PDB file of C-alpha atoms in Angstrom:
ATOM      1  CA  MET A   1     -12.487  -7.373 -60.026  1.00  0.00           C
ATOM      2  CA  ARG A   2     -15.938  -7.484 -61.558  1.00  0.00           C
ATOM      3  CA  SER A   3     -16.256  -6.443 -65.201  1.00  0.00           C
ATOM      4  CA  VAL A   4     -18.879  -3.984 -66.401  1.00  0.00           C
ATOM      5  CA  THR A   5     -20.499  -4.801 -69.705  1.00  0.00           C
ATOM      6  CA  PRO A   6     -22.174  -2.329 -72.067  1.00  0.00           C
ATOM      7  CA  VAL A   7     -25.479  -4.161 -71.512  1.00  0.00           C
ATOM      8  CA  SER A   8     -25.340  -3.666 -67.736  1.00  0.00           C
ATOM      9  CA  LEU A   9     -24.451   0.023 -68.192  1.00  0.00           C
ATOM     10  CA  ALA A  10     -27.389   0.492 -70.582  1.00  0.00           C
ATOM     11  CA  ALA A  11     -29.750  -1.287 -68.172  1.00  0.00           C
ATOM     12  CA  ALA A  12     -28.566   0.881 -65.301  1.00  0.00           C
ATOM     13  CA  ALA A  13     -29.021   4.054 -67.359  1.00  0.00           C
ATOM     14  CA  LEU A  14     -32.523   2.992 -68.395  1.00  0.00           C
ATOM     15  CA  LEU A  15     -33.450   2.223 -64.788  1.00  0.00           C
ATOM     16  CA  ALA A  16     -32.142   5.618 -63.626  1.00  0.00           C
ATOM     17  CA  ALA A  17     -34.023   7.475 -66.378  1.00  0.00           C
ATOM     18  CA  THR A  18     -37.233   5.620 -65.554  1.00  0.00           C
ATOM     19  CA  ALA A  19     -36.884   6.514 -61.880  1.00  0.00           C
ATOM     20  CA  LEU A  20     -36.331  10.187 -62.716  1.00  0.00           C
ATOM     21  CA  LEU A  21     -39.402  10.325 -64.960  1.00  0.00           C
ATOM     22  CA  ALA A  22     -41.631   8.546 -62.448  1.00  0.00           C
ATOM     23  CA  ALA A  23     -40.538  10.518 -59.379  1.00  0.00           C
ATOM     24  CA  PRO A  24     -42.040  13.942 -60.251  1.00  0.00           C
ATOM     25  CA  ALA A  25     -45.455  12.475 -61.077  1.00  0.00           C
ATOM     26  CA  THR A  26     -45.630  10.792 -57.696  1.00  0.00           C
ATOM     27  CA  ALA A  27     -44.339  13.858 -55.890  1.00  0.00           C
ATOM     28  CA  GLN A  28     -46.916  16.141 -57.561  1.00  0.00           C
ATOM     29  CA  ALA A  29     -49.977  14.027 -56.802  1.00  0.00           C
ATOM     30  CA  ALA A  30     -52.260  16.106 -54.596  1.00  0.00           C
ATOM     31  CA  PRO A  31     -53.951  14.391 -51.660  1.00  0.00           C
ATOM     32  CA  PRO A  32     -57.717  13.864 -51.746  1.00  0.00           C
ATOM     33  CA  ALA A  33     -59.845  16.826 -50.702  1.00  0.00           C
ATOM     34  CA  THR A  34     -61.327  16.592 -47.204  1.00  0.00           C
ATOM     35  CA  HIS A  35     -63.021  19.957 -46.548  1.00  0.00           C
ATOM     36  CA  PRO A  36     -66.821  20.301 -46.806  1.00  0.00           C
ATOM     37  CA  GLY A  37     -67.796  21.972 -50.078  1.00  0.00           C
ATOM     38  CA  MET A  38     -70.516  24.455 -50.921  1.00  0.00           C
ATOM     39  CA  THR A  39     -73.379  23.102 -52.998  1.00  0.00           C
ATOM     40  CA  TRP A  40     -76.175  24.751 -54.912  1.00  0.00           C
ATOM     41  CA  ALA A  41     -79.324  23.466 -56.577  1.00  0.00           C
ATOM     42  CA  LYS A  42     -81.721  24.443 -59.317  1.00  0.00           C
ATOM     43  CA  MET A  43     -84.129  27.012 -57.923  1.00  0.00           C
ATOM     44  CA  ALA A  44     -86.375  27.719 -60.909  1.00  0.00           C
ATOM     45  CA  ASP A  45     -86.814  27.396 -64.622  1.00  0.00           C
ATOM     46  CA  GLY A  46     -87.025  30.719 -66.457  1.00  0.00           C
ATOM     47  CA  PRO A  47     -87.820  32.140 -69.872  1.00  0.00           C
ATOM     48  CA  ASP A  48     -86.191  30.996 -73.114  1.00  0.00           C
ATOM     49  CA  GLY A  49     -84.498  27.889 -71.679  1.00  0.00           C
ATOM     50  CA  THR A  50     -82.935  29.574 -68.668  1.00  0.00           C
ATOM     51  CA  VAL A  51     -82.496  28.255 -65.154  1.00  0.00           C
ATOM     52  CA  ARG A  52     -81.806  29.927 -61.809  1.00  0.00           C
ATOM     53  CA  VAL A  53     -79.304  28.228 -59.498  1.00  0.00           C
ATOM     54  CA  GLY A  54     -78.285  29.047 -55.955  1.00  0.00           C
ATOM     55  CA  GLY A  55     -78.274  28.056 -52.340  1.00  0.00           C
ATOM     56  CA  PRO A  56     -81.438  29.648 -50.909  1.00  0.00           C
ATOM     57  CA  GLY A  57     -84.965  28.355 -51.269  1.00  0.00           C
ATOM     58  CA  GLY A  58     -85.172  25.589 -48.680  1.00  0.00           C
ATOM     59  CA  SER A  59     -81.892  23.940 -49.652  1.00  0.00           C
ATOM     60  CA  PRO A  60     -79.161  24.448 -47.076  1.00  0.00           C
ATOM     61  CA  SER A  61     -76.018  26.012 -48.523  1.00  0.00           C
ATOM     62  CA  ASN A  62     -73.080  27.365 -46.575  1.00  0.00           C
ATOM     63  CA  PRO A  63     -70.802  29.690 -48.573  1.00  0.00           C
ATOM     64  CA  TYR A  64     -68.624  30.323 -45.520  1.00  0.00           C
ATOM     65  CA  GLN A  65     -67.662  26.807 -44.383  1.00  0.00           C
ATOM     66  CA  GLY A  66     -69.172  24.432 -46.963  1.00  0.00           C
ATOM     67  CA  ASP A  67     -72.310  22.380 -46.412  1.00  0.00           C
ATOM     68  CA  THR A  68     -71.564  18.939 -47.868  1.00  0.00           C
ATOM     69  CA  PRO A  69     -68.808  16.501 -46.822  1.00  0.00           C
ATOM     70  CA  ALA A  70     -66.112  15.760 -49.408  1.00  0.00           C
ATOM     71  CA  SER A  71     -67.138  12.093 -49.225  1.00  0.00           C
ATOM     72  CA  ALA A  72     -70.442  12.918 -51.006  1.00  0.00           C
ATOM     73  CA  VAL A  73     -70.882  12.024 -54.679  1.00  0.00           C
ATOM     74  CA  LEU A  74     -72.590  14.862 -56.571  1.00  0.00           C
ATOM     75  CA  PRO A  75     -72.488  16.505 -60.004  1.00  0.00           C
ATOM     76  CA  VAL A  76     -70.368  19.617 -60.519  1.00  0.00           C
ATOM     77  CA  LEU A  77     -72.245  22.755 -61.575  1.00  0.00           C
ATOM     78  CA  CYS A  78     -70.438  23.578 -64.834  1.00  0.00           C
ATOM     79  CA  LEU A  79     -70.567  26.904 -66.676  1.00  0.00           C
ATOM     80  CA  LYS A  80     -69.508  28.051 -70.106  1.00  0.00           C
ATOM     81  CA  ALA A  81     -69.556  31.853 -69.988  1.00  0.00           C
ATOM     82  CA  ASP A  82     -69.674  32.971 -73.616  1.00  0.00           C
ATOM     83  CA  GLY A  83     -71.025  36.512 -73.298  1.00  0.00           C
ATOM     84  CA  SER A  84     -74.660  35.587 -73.973  1.00  0.00           C
ATOM     85  CA  PRO A  85     -76.918  38.645 -73.621  1.00  0.00           C
ATOM     86  CA  VAL A  86     -79.642  38.734 -70.968  1.00  0.00           C
ATOM     87  CA  PRO A  87     -82.849  37.237 -72.381  1.00  0.00           C
ATOM     88  CA  ASP A  88     -86.177  39.049 -72.133  1.00  0.00           C
ATOM     89  CA  GLY A  89     -87.937  38.309 -68.868  1.00  0.00           C
ATOM     90  CA  ILE A  90     -84.823  38.382 -66.651  1.00  0.00           C
ATOM     91  CA  THR A  91     -83.738  41.518 -64.808  1.00  0.00           C
ATOM     92  CA  PRO A  92     -80.358  40.813 -63.223  1.00  0.00           C
ATOM     93  CA  ASP A  93     -79.591  42.182 -59.778  1.00  0.00           C
ATOM     94  CA  PHE A  94     -77.032  41.581 -57.018  1.00  0.00           C
ATOM     95  CA  TYR A  95     -78.807  38.468 -55.699  1.00  0.00           C
ATOM     96  CA  ALA A  96     -79.845  37.029 -59.064  1.00  0.00           C
ATOM     97  CA  GLY A  97     -77.344  38.042 -61.711  1.00  0.00           C
ATOM     98  CA  TRP A  98     -76.900  36.821 -65.279  1.00  0.00           C
ATOM     99  CA  ALA A  99     -73.988  34.372 -65.848  1.00  0.00           C
ATOM    100  CA  GLN A 100     -73.683  35.259 -69.544  1.00  0.00           C
ATOM    101  CA  GLY A 101     -73.666  31.640 -70.660  1.00  0.00           C
ATOM    102  CA  THR A 102     -74.875  28.085 -70.134  1.00  0.00           C
ATOM    103  CA  VAL A 103     -74.841  25.756 -67.140  1.00  0.00           C
ATOM    104  CA  ALA A 104     -74.907  21.973 -67.051  1.00  0.00           C
ATOM    105  CA  ALA A 105     -74.489  19.247 -64.447  1.00  0.00           C
ATOM    106  CA  SER A 106     -71.513  16.919 -64.809  1.00  0.00           C
ATOM    107  CA  ARG A 107     -71.643  13.250 -64.014  1.00  0.00           C
ATOM    108  CA  PRO A 108     -71.540  12.769 -60.225  1.00  0.00           C
ATOM    109  CA  VAL A 109     -68.056  12.836 -58.684  1.00  0.00           C
ATOM    110  CA  ARG A 110     -66.845  12.318 -55.138  1.00  0.00           C
ATOM    111  CA  GLY A 111     -65.946  15.659 -53.586  1.00  0.00           C
ATOM    112  CA  SER A 112     -62.578  14.279 -52.525  1.00  0.00           C
ATOM    113  CA  ARG A 113     -61.617  14.281 -56.246  1.00  0.00           C
ATOM    114  CA  LEU A 114     -62.009  18.067 -56.254  1.00  0.00           C
ATOM    115  CA  ASN A 115     -58.637  18.695 -54.615  1.00  0.00           C
ATOM    116  CA  SER A 116     -57.987  21.940 -56.544  1.00  0.00           C
ATOM    117  CA  ARG A 117     -59.879  24.407 -58.684  1.00  0.00           C
ATOM    118  CA  ASN A 118     -58.079  22.967 -61.716  1.00  0.00           C
ATOM    119  CA  ALA A 119     -59.273  19.467 -60.803  1.00  0.00           C
ATOM    120  CA  ALA A 120     -62.863  20.741 -60.546  1.00  0.00           C
ATOM    121  CA  ASP A 121     -62.622  22.638 -63.841  1.00  0.00           C
ATOM    122  CA  SER A 122     -61.202  19.536 -65.544  1.00  0.00           C
ATOM    123  CA  VAL A 123     -64.346  17.568 -64.620  1.00  0.00           C
ATOM    124  CA  CYS A 124     -66.380  20.079 -66.644  1.00  0.00           C
ATOM    125  CA  GLN A 125     -63.897  20.209 -69.525  1.00  0.00           C
ATOM    126  CA  ALA A 126     -63.690  16.425 -69.776  1.00  0.00           C
ATOM    127  CA  GLN A 127     -67.444  16.113 -70.108  1.00  0.00           C
ATOM    128  CA  PHE A 128     -68.437  19.259 -72.019  1.00  0.00           C
ATOM    129  CA  GLY A 129     -65.267  20.490 -73.751  1.00  0.00           C
ATOM    130  CA  ALA A 130     -63.067  23.554 -73.900  1.00  0.00           C
ATOM    131  CA  GLY A 131     -64.296  26.719 -72.222  1.00  0.00           C
ATOM    132  CA  TRP A 132     -66.283  24.917 -69.525  1.00  0.00           C
ATOM    133  CA  ARG A 133     -65.401  25.309 -65.850  1.00  0.00           C
ATOM    134  CA  MET A 134     -66.883  24.878 -62.397  1.00  0.00           C
ATOM    135  CA  ALA A 135     -69.449  27.612 -61.693  1.00  0.00           C
ATOM    136  CA  GLU A 136     -68.650  30.081 -58.918  1.00  0.00           C
ATOM    137  CA  PHE A 137     -70.761  31.904 -56.313  1.00  0.00           C
ATOM    138  CA  HIS A 138     -70.054  35.310 -57.914  1.00  0.00           C
ATOM    139  CA  ASP A 139     -70.719  34.391 -61.581  1.00  0.00           C
ATOM    140  CA  GLY A 140     -73.917  36.474 -61.694  1.00  0.00           C
ATOM    141  CA  HIS A 141     -73.499  39.881 -63.382  1.00  0.00           C
ATOM    142  CA  TYR A 142     -75.823  42.882 -63.148  1.00  0.00           C
ATOM    143  CA  GLY A 143     -75.863  46.658 -63.591  1.00  0.00           C
ATOM    144  CA  PRO A 144     -74.904  48.802 -66.561  1.00  0.00           C
ATOM    145  CA  ASP A 145     -73.271  46.636 -69.211  1.00  0.00           C
ATOM    146  CA  LEU A 146     -73.337  43.783 -66.634  1.00  0.00           C
ATOM    147  CA  GLY A 147     -70.209  45.315 -65.134  1.00  0.00           C
ATOM    148  CA  ALA A 148     -70.913  44.378 -61.508  1.00  0.00           C
ATOM    149  CA  THR A 149     -70.991  40.933 -59.903  1.00  0.00           C
ATOM    150  CA  GLY A 150     -73.209  39.730 -57.112  1.00  0.00           C
ATOM    151  CA  GLY A 151     -73.782  36.480 -55.344  1.00  0.00           C
ATOM    152  CA  TRP A 152     -76.104  33.895 -53.799  1.00  0.00           C
ATOM    153  CA  THR A 153     -77.888  32.937 -57.068  1.00  0.00           C
ATOM    154  CA  PHE A 154     -77.627  33.501 -60.804  1.00  0.00           C
ATOM    155  CA  TRP A 155     -79.469  32.855 -64.057  1.00  0.00           C
ATOM    156  CA  ALA A 156     -78.005  31.086 -67.105  1.00  0.00           C
ATOM    157  CA  TYR A 157     -79.151  29.094 -70.098  1.00  0.00           C
ATOM    158  CA  GLY A 158     -79.419  25.349 -69.545  1.00  0.00           C
ATOM    159  CA  THR A 159     -81.373  22.577 -67.929  1.00  0.00           C
ATOM    160  CA  LEU A 160     -80.571  20.985 -64.597  1.00  0.00           C
ATOM    161  CA  PRO A 161     -82.128  18.158 -62.623  1.00  0.00           C
ATOM    162  CA  ALA A 162     -84.551  19.267 -59.909  1.00  0.00           C
ATOM    163  CA  GLY A 163     -83.729  18.380 -56.313  1.00  0.00           C
ATOM    164  CA  THR A 164     -80.037  17.647 -56.999  1.00  0.00           C
ATOM    165  CA  ARG A 165     -77.233  19.337 -55.075  1.00  0.00           C
ATOM    166  CA  LEU A 166     -74.307  20.469 -57.269  1.00  0.00           C
ATOM    167  CA  TRP A 167     -70.707  21.174 -56.228  1.00  0.00           C
ATOM    168  CA  THR A 168     -70.187  24.937 -56.726  1.00  0.00           C
ATOM    169  CA  ALA A 169     -67.037  26.982 -56.099  1.00  0.00           C
ATOM    170  CA  ILE A 170     -66.573  30.154 -54.085  1.00  0.00           C
ATOM    171  CA  ASP A 171     -63.386  32.140 -54.563  1.00  0.00           C
ATOM    172  CA  ASP A 172     -63.302  34.323 -51.444  1.00  0.00           C
ATOM    173  CA  GLN A 173     -64.237  31.864 -48.678  1.00  0.00           C
ATOM    174  CA  ARG A 174     -62.981  28.519 -47.384  1.00  0.00           C
ATOM    175  CA  ALA A 175     -66.013  26.546 -48.534  1.00  0.00           C
ATOM    176  CA  ASN A 176     -64.537  24.330 -51.287  1.00  0.00           C
ATOM    177  CA  PRO A 177     -63.499  20.682 -50.961  1.00  0.00           C
ATOM    178  CA  TRP A 178     -59.876  21.700 -51.744  1.00  0.00           C
ATOM    179  CA  ASP A 179     -59.737  24.258 -48.873  1.00  0.00           C
TER     180      ASP A 179
END
């Protein structure tokens, strides 16, 4: 009969514990995103350091099915909504609301990395800090006390590169890389 030593029992226990700790991380890894994602671009510079972003204006954007393959490498349109009041010179409406904050472009990332909304938000948080997230199609507010939301474009503080497509989320359609 083979004898069992305390060292071999300890080694076996350590191996089992290591396997248990490693297994959930592997099981939770989400696959790469494969769906085309919606992208927006800078449309115009506005007053007081504002910028208008959206899909119209000669740049194809598809908020229903996505317009850019997940294999593309583009910046994420990031937003920090902090309740900023509407600056003079902007009159928010359904198609060009006020995002109540600041936008910025992240470093370019492959769309396949955006395999969940949390993954997309984490790109913004890693680069700009707490409170930043991926901008969304309906982030523009308008009406009394900015209580209504619209779509298609919005205004925010910030600067963005001209002629650059930006990954942008949409919550009520299948037009995100993670869909």
